Structures are given as C-alpha cells and as structure tokens.
PDB file of C-alpha atoms in Angstrom:
ATOM      1  CA  MET A   1     -12.259   4.085 -12.554  1.00  0.00           C
ATOM      2  CA  MET A   2      -9.290   6.443 -12.389  1.00  0.00           C
ATOM      3  CA  ALA A   3      -5.796   5.074 -12.037  1.00  0.00           C
ATOM      4  CA  ARG A   4      -3.869   6.294  -9.021  1.00  0.00           C
ATOM      5  CA  ALA A   5      -0.795   8.359  -9.747  1.00  0.00           C
ATOM      6  CA  HIS A   6       0.788   7.466  -6.415  1.00  0.00           C
ATOM      7  CA  PRO A   7       0.544   4.285  -4.376  1.00  0.00           C
ATOM      8  CA  THR A   8      -1.546   4.465  -1.233  1.00  0.00           C
ATOM      9  CA  PHE A   9       0.242   3.486   1.953  1.00  0.00           C
ATOM     10  CA  ALA A  10      -1.428   2.536   5.234  1.00  0.00           C
ATOM     11  CA  LEU A  11      -0.263   1.787   8.779  1.00  0.00           C
ATOM     12  CA  ARG A  12      -1.074  -1.108  11.060  1.00  0.00           C
ATOM     13  CA  PRO A  13       0.427  -2.823  14.103  1.00  0.00           C
ATOM     14  CA  TYR A  14       2.889  -5.703  13.836  1.00  0.00           C
ATOM     15  CA  LEU A  15       1.438  -9.214  13.787  1.00  0.00           C
ATOM     16  CA  PRO A  16       3.486 -12.384  14.474  1.00  0.00           C
ATOM     17  CA  GLN A  17       2.934 -13.652  10.915  1.00  0.00           C
ATOM     18  CA  ASP A  18       4.743 -10.520   9.607  1.00  0.00           C
ATOM     19  CA  ALA A  19       8.174 -11.606  10.876  1.00  0.00           C
ATOM     20  CA  ALA A  20       9.409 -13.342   7.706  1.00  0.00           C
ATOM     21  CA  VAL A  21       8.427 -10.536   5.318  1.00  0.00           C
ATOM     22  CA  LEU A  22       9.871  -7.906   7.690  1.00  0.00           C
ATOM     23  CA  ALA A  23      13.128  -9.883   7.839  1.00  0.00           C
ATOM     24  CA  ASP A  24      13.188  -9.744   4.031  1.00  0.00           C
ATOM     25  CA  ILE A  25      12.562  -5.968   4.077  1.00  0.00           C
ATOM     26  CA  PHE A  26      15.318  -5.575   6.699  1.00  0.00           C
ATOM     27  CA  ARG A  27      17.828  -7.484   4.533  1.00  0.00           C
ATOM     28  CA  ALA A  28      16.839  -5.794   1.243  1.00  0.00           C
ATOM     29  CA  SER A  29      17.031  -2.350   2.819  1.00  0.00           C
ATOM     30  CA  ILE A  30      20.529  -2.991   4.173  1.00  0.00           C
ATOM     31  CA  GLU A  31      21.781  -4.617   0.959  1.00  0.00           C
ATOM     32  CA  GLU A  32      20.394  -2.032  -1.471  1.00  0.00           C
ATOM     33  CA  LEU A  33      20.201   1.263   0.420  1.00  0.00           C
ATOM     34  CA  THR A  34      23.391   1.331   2.513  1.00  0.00           C
ATOM     35  CA  GLU A  35      26.020   0.448  -0.105  1.00  0.00           C
ATOM     36  CA  ASP A  36      27.382   4.016  -0.268  1.00  0.00           C
ATOM     37  CA  ASP A  37      28.074   4.044   3.488  1.00  0.00           C
ATOM     38  CA  TYR A  38      29.031   0.473   4.426  1.00  0.00           C
ATOM     39  CA  THR A  39      31.212  -2.252   2.883  1.00  0.00           C
ATOM     40  CA  PRO A  40      29.718  -5.587   1.708  1.00  0.00           C
ATOM     41  CA  PRO A  41      31.142  -7.439   4.760  1.00  0.00           C
ATOM     42  CA  GLN A  42      29.621  -4.790   7.064  1.00  0.00           C
ATOM     43  CA  GLN A  43      26.262  -5.102   5.291  1.00  0.00           C
ATOM     44  CA  GLU A  44      26.356  -8.907   5.567  1.00  0.00           C
ATOM     45  CA  ALA A  45      27.121  -8.774   9.294  1.00  0.00           C
ATOM     46  CA  TRP A  46      24.327  -6.239   9.853  1.00  0.00           C
ATOM     47  CA  ALA A  47      21.746  -8.164   7.772  1.00  0.00           C
ATOM     48  CA  ALA A  48      22.599 -11.385   9.639  1.00  0.00           C
ATOM     49  CA  ALA A  49      20.544 -10.035  12.583  1.00  0.00           C
ATOM     50  CA  ALA A  50      17.480 -11.373  10.723  1.00  0.00           C
ATOM     51  CA  ASP A  51      18.930 -14.866  10.146  1.00  0.00           C
ATOM     52  CA  ASP A  52      17.390 -16.226  13.358  1.00  0.00           C
ATOM     53  CA  LEU A  53      13.764 -15.574  12.458  1.00  0.00           C
ATOM     54  CA  GLU A  54      12.483 -16.592  15.898  1.00  0.00           C
ATOM     55  CA  GLU A  55      14.770 -14.103  17.609  1.00  0.00           C
ATOM     56  CA  PHE A  56      13.934 -11.382  15.048  1.00  0.00           C
ATOM     57  CA  ALA A  57      10.188 -12.000  15.555  1.00  0.00           C
ATOM     58  CA  ALA A  58      10.586 -11.880  19.333  1.00  0.00           C
ATOM     59  CA  ARG A  59      12.354  -8.514  19.104  1.00  0.00           C
ATOM     60  CA  LEU A  60       9.568  -7.080  16.926  1.00  0.00           C
ATOM     61  CA  ALA A  61       6.845  -8.442  19.219  1.00  0.00           C
ATOM     62  CA  LYS A  62       8.517  -7.127  22.375  1.00  0.00           C
ATOM     63  CA  HIS A  63       8.255  -3.490  21.274  1.00  0.00           C
ATOM     64  CA  LEU A  64       5.714  -1.181  19.699  1.00  0.00           C
ATOM     65  CA  THR A  65       6.209  -2.000  16.016  1.00  0.00           C
ATOM     66  CA  LEU A  66       4.255  -0.303  13.249  1.00  0.00           C
ATOM     67  CA  ILE A  67       4.108  -1.579   9.690  1.00  0.00           C
ATOM     68  CA  ALA A  68       3.563   0.439   6.528  1.00  0.00           C
ATOM     69  CA  THR A  69       1.613  -1.429   3.882  1.00  0.00           C
ATOM     70  CA  MET A  70       0.897  -0.895   0.204  1.00  0.00           C
ATOM     71  CA  GLU A  71      -2.251  -2.670  -1.002  1.00  0.00           C
ATOM     72  CA  GLY A  72      -2.110  -4.776   2.164  1.00  0.00           C
ATOM     73  CA  SER A  73       1.512  -5.927   1.811  1.00  0.00           C
ATOM     74  CA  PRO A  74       4.197  -4.734   4.263  1.00  0.00           C
ATOM     75  CA  VAL A  75       6.718  -2.336   2.700  1.00  0.00           C
ATOM     76  CA  GLY A  76       8.397  -0.884   5.805  1.00  0.00           C
ATOM     77  CA  PHE A  77       8.413  -0.911   9.600  1.00  0.00           C
ATOM     78  CA  ILE A  78       9.538   1.002  12.669  1.00  0.00           C
ATOM     79  CA  SER A  79       9.871  -0.068  16.305  1.00  0.00           C
ATOM     80  CA  LEU A  80       9.930   1.943  19.484  1.00  0.00           C
ATOM     81  CA  ASP A  81      12.279  -0.118  21.670  1.00  0.00           C
ATOM     82  CA  ALA A  82      11.864   2.016  24.795  1.00  0.00           C
ATOM     83  CA  PRO A  83       9.610   4.996  25.507  1.00  0.00           C
ATOM     84  CA  THR A  84      12.189   7.336  23.969  1.00  0.00           C
ATOM     85  CA  GLU A  85      14.183   5.030  21.675  1.00  0.00           C
ATOM     86  CA  ILE A  86      13.591   4.226  18.002  1.00  0.00           C
ATOM     87  CA  GLY A  87      15.006   0.768  17.323  1.00  0.00           C
ATOM     88  CA  LEU A  88      14.450  -0.877  13.962  1.00  0.00           C
ATOM     89  CA  PHE A  89      13.422   1.392  11.073  1.00  0.00           C
ATOM     90  CA  TYR A  90      13.554  -0.050   7.559  1.00  0.00           C
ATOM     91  CA  VAL A  91      11.810   0.593   4.249  1.00  0.00           C
ATOM     92  CA  HIS A  92      11.868  -1.717   1.234  1.00  0.00           C
ATOM     93  CA  PRO A  93      14.121  -0.280  -1.516  1.00  0.00           C
ATOM     94  CA  ALA A  94      11.264  -0.509  -4.056  1.00  0.00           C
ATOM     95  CA  VAL A  95       9.351   2.201  -2.143  1.00  0.00           C
ATOM     96  CA  ALA A  96      12.284   4.203  -0.744  1.00  0.00           C
ATOM     97  CA  ARG A  97      11.853   7.981  -0.980  1.00  0.00           C
ATOM     98  CA  GLN A  98       8.095   7.709  -1.567  1.00  0.00           C
ATOM     99  CA  GLY A  99       6.944   8.833   1.887  1.00  0.00           C
ATOM    100  CA  VAL A 100       6.868   5.469   3.674  1.00  0.00           C
ATOM    101  CA  GLY A 101       9.643   6.364   6.130  1.00  0.00           C
ATOM    102  CA  LYS A 102       8.084   9.773   6.793  1.00  0.00           C
ATOM    103  CA  MET A 103       4.690   8.179   7.480  1.00  0.00           C
ATOM    104  CA  LEU A 104       6.199   5.592   9.860  1.00  0.00           C
ATOM    105  CA  TYR A 105       8.317   8.159  11.706  1.00  0.00           C
ATOM    106  CA  ASP A 106       5.469  10.703  11.972  1.00  0.00           C
ATOM    107  CA  ALA A 107       3.203   8.040  13.521  1.00  0.00           C
ATOM    108  CA  ILE A 108       5.828   7.128  16.152  1.00  0.00           C
ATOM    109  CA  GLU A 109       6.388  10.808  16.971  1.00  0.00           C
ATOM    110  CA  LYS A 110       2.642  11.410  17.310  1.00  0.00           C
ATOM    111  CA  ILE A 111       2.259   8.382  19.622  1.00  0.00           C
ATOM    112  CA  SER A 112       5.267   9.523  21.672  1.00  0.00           C
ATOM    113  CA  LYS A 113       3.906  13.062  22.036  1.00  0.00           C
ATOM    114  CA  ALA A 114       0.498  11.710  23.089  1.00  0.00           C
ATOM    115  CA  ARG A 115       2.266   9.640  25.767  1.00  0.00           C
ATOM    116  CA  GLY A 116       4.077  12.739  27.042  1.00  0.00           C
ATOM    117  CA  THR A 117       7.503  11.453  25.964  1.00  0.00           C
ATOM    118  CA  PRO A 118      10.041  14.308  26.390  1.00  0.00           C
ATOM    119  CA  HIS A 119      12.325  13.305  23.505  1.00  0.00           C
ATOM    120  CA  LEU A 120      13.125  10.621  20.966  1.00  0.00           C
ATOM    121  CA  SER A 121      16.551   9.171  20.278  1.00  0.00           C
ATOM    122  CA  VAL A 122      17.938   6.877  17.616  1.00  0.00           C
ATOM    123  CA  ASP A 123      21.255   5.297  16.725  1.00  0.00           C
ATOM    124  CA  ALA A 124      21.063   6.320  13.071  1.00  0.00           C
ATOM    125  CA  SER A 125      23.084   4.559  10.417  1.00  0.00           C
ATOM    126  CA  ASP A 126      25.187   6.830   8.228  1.00  0.00           C
ATOM    127  CA  THR A 127      22.577   6.194   5.526  1.00  0.00           C
ATOM    128  CA  ALA A 128      19.646   7.285   7.739  1.00  0.00           C
ATOM    129  CA  ARG A 129      21.349  10.249   9.397  1.00  0.00           C
ATOM    130  CA  GLU A 130      20.171  12.812   6.829  1.00  0.00           C
ATOM    131  CA  PHE A 131      16.542  11.619   7.176  1.00  0.00           C
ATOM    132  CA  PHE A 132      16.658  12.173  10.937  1.00  0.00           C
ATOM    133  CA  GLU A 133      18.334  15.571  10.555  1.00  0.00           C
ATOM    134  CA  ARG A 134      15.439  16.637   8.286  1.00  0.00           C
ATOM    135  CA  LYS A 135      13.061  15.467  11.035  1.00  0.00           C
ATOM    136  CA  GLY A 136      14.724  17.775  13.559  1.00  0.00           C
ATOM    137  CA  PHE A 137      17.126  15.366  15.262  1.00  0.00           C
ATOM    138  CA  SER A 138      20.543  16.616  16.382  1.00  0.00           C
ATOM    139  CA  PRO A 139      23.659  14.441  16.511  1.00  0.00           C
ATOM    140  CA  GLU A 140      24.803  13.679  20.060  1.00  0.00           C
ATOM    141  CA  GLN A 141      27.722  11.266  19.554  1.00  0.00           C
ATOM    142  CA  ARG A 142      29.379   8.961  17.040  1.00  0.00           C
ATOM    143  CA  ASN A 143      29.421   5.259  17.857  1.00  0.00           C
ATOM    144  CA  THR A 144      31.346   2.255  16.615  1.00  0.00           C
ATOM    145  CA  VAL A 145      29.434  -0.981  17.048  1.00  0.00           C
ATOM    146  CA  SER A 146      30.764  -4.519  16.738  1.00  0.00           C
ATOM    147  CA  ILE A 147      28.488  -6.844  14.762  1.00  0.00           C
ATOM    148  CA  GLY A 148      29.852 -10.286  14.029  1.00  0.00           C
ATOM    149  CA  ASN A 149      33.447  -9.718  12.880  1.00  0.00           C
ATOM    150  CA  GLU A 150      32.739  -6.202  11.588  1.00  0.00           C
ATOM    151  CA  TRP A 151      32.741  -2.708  13.050  1.00  0.00           C
ATOM    152  CA  LEU A 152      29.991  -0.325  11.933  1.00  0.00           C
ATOM    153  CA  SER A 153      29.604   3.365  12.687  1.00  0.00           C
ATOM    154  CA  ASN A 154      26.393   5.154  13.531  1.00  0.00           C
ATOM    155  CA  THR A 155      25.325   8.365  15.242  1.00  0.00           C
ATOM    156  CA  THR A 156      23.188   8.721  18.347  1.00  0.00           C
ATOM    157  CA  MET A 157      20.703  11.475  17.543  1.00  0.00           C
ATOM    158  CA  LYS A 158      18.071  13.121  19.702  1.00  0.00           C
ATOM    159  CA  LYS A 159      14.984  15.259  19.179  1.00  0.00           C
ATOM    160  CA  LYS A 160      13.180  17.148  21.921  1.00  0.00           C
ATOM    161  CA  LEU A 161       9.438  16.766  21.586  1.00  0.00           C
ATOM    162  CA  ALA A 162       7.385  19.883  22.249  1.00  0.00           C
ATOM    163  CA  ALA A 163       4.866  19.732  25.042  1.00  0.00           C
ATOM    164  CA  ASN A 164       1.683  18.403  23.540  1.00  0.00           C
ATOM    165  CA  GLU A 165      -0.594  21.405  23.982  1.00  0.00           C
ATOM    166  CA  ASP A 166      -2.699  20.887  20.881  1.00  0.00           C
ATOM    167  CA  GLN A 167      -3.929  17.342  20.473  1.00  0.00           C
ATOM    168  CA  ARG A 168      -5.840  17.269  17.210  1.00  0.00           C
TER     169      ARG A 168
END
C-alpha cells in the first residue's frame, strides 16, 4: 500500500453532534491564525461566541453549514447564513493553507450558482481578507464591530456570480 503524500479531505453537511468540535475549531482558528491582525483581548472576545455551545449549535443548524473532514474528523466549516451571505468560515490551524478553505468556499459558491444566487458577500476578518480577494471578492466597506468589550474591524466584501450557463 502506498502512503499518501497529501491528506485527503472530504465534505459533508453539519450534524448536531458536530457542534462541540466545531466550537473547538472556531476557537483554535481565532487564537492561532488571527494573532497578526487582532490583539489578545479582541481574540478572546471573538472566540467567546462559542462559549454557549447550545447557542453556537443552534446558529450552525439554522443555516446551510458544510464541514470539511480529514479521515472522518472535522477540520473546518463554512456556513451560508442567507442566500447571499457567508457567515462562519473557519479552518483548524493544523490544516491551514492545505486547501481546506478553498474546498469549503468552492462548494458554497457552486451551490449558490446552482441556486441562481446573483452574488455572495462576507464580512471578512482582516486575516481572511486576502483569501477572499484571491477568490474574486471586492471590498465594499470597512466595518467596526463591538464584541463584548472589544471593537474589531472587518471588511464587507462582495463577489458577483456569473450566470450559471454551464452546469457540469
């Protein structure tokens, strides 16, 4: 049997039993991947959104949420909070920059195009902004958001989706 040079990732829908591991991914992603753009108090306030696991699970269940897995274990997730709005989008630091985010985003874009969605928008963190720019999103406006006792900046970005002429 040949060893695999690269891990194999797969996609599946969110299940209620995923909430705790996705909360852990959410926290780890914020703590380890955003340190160049946000202060520790900002990161703590942001990560606290997963402290109420019931509320976090309800948010994930309420929207279309896709999970990326590696050998069956969740390693990232993305939610479409409205027909045109990407909500939560987090990848575990251990697999960052290995194609997980691209796979999750591409799946959401494909679903959105199939539904005839005219555009996608996201309030991208300063850390995620470059990823979305590479995916063809354009900045629309800067935002300052109050979370707990902290103020965090992000950028509303938008991408026009081409008419879906060729469904393959």
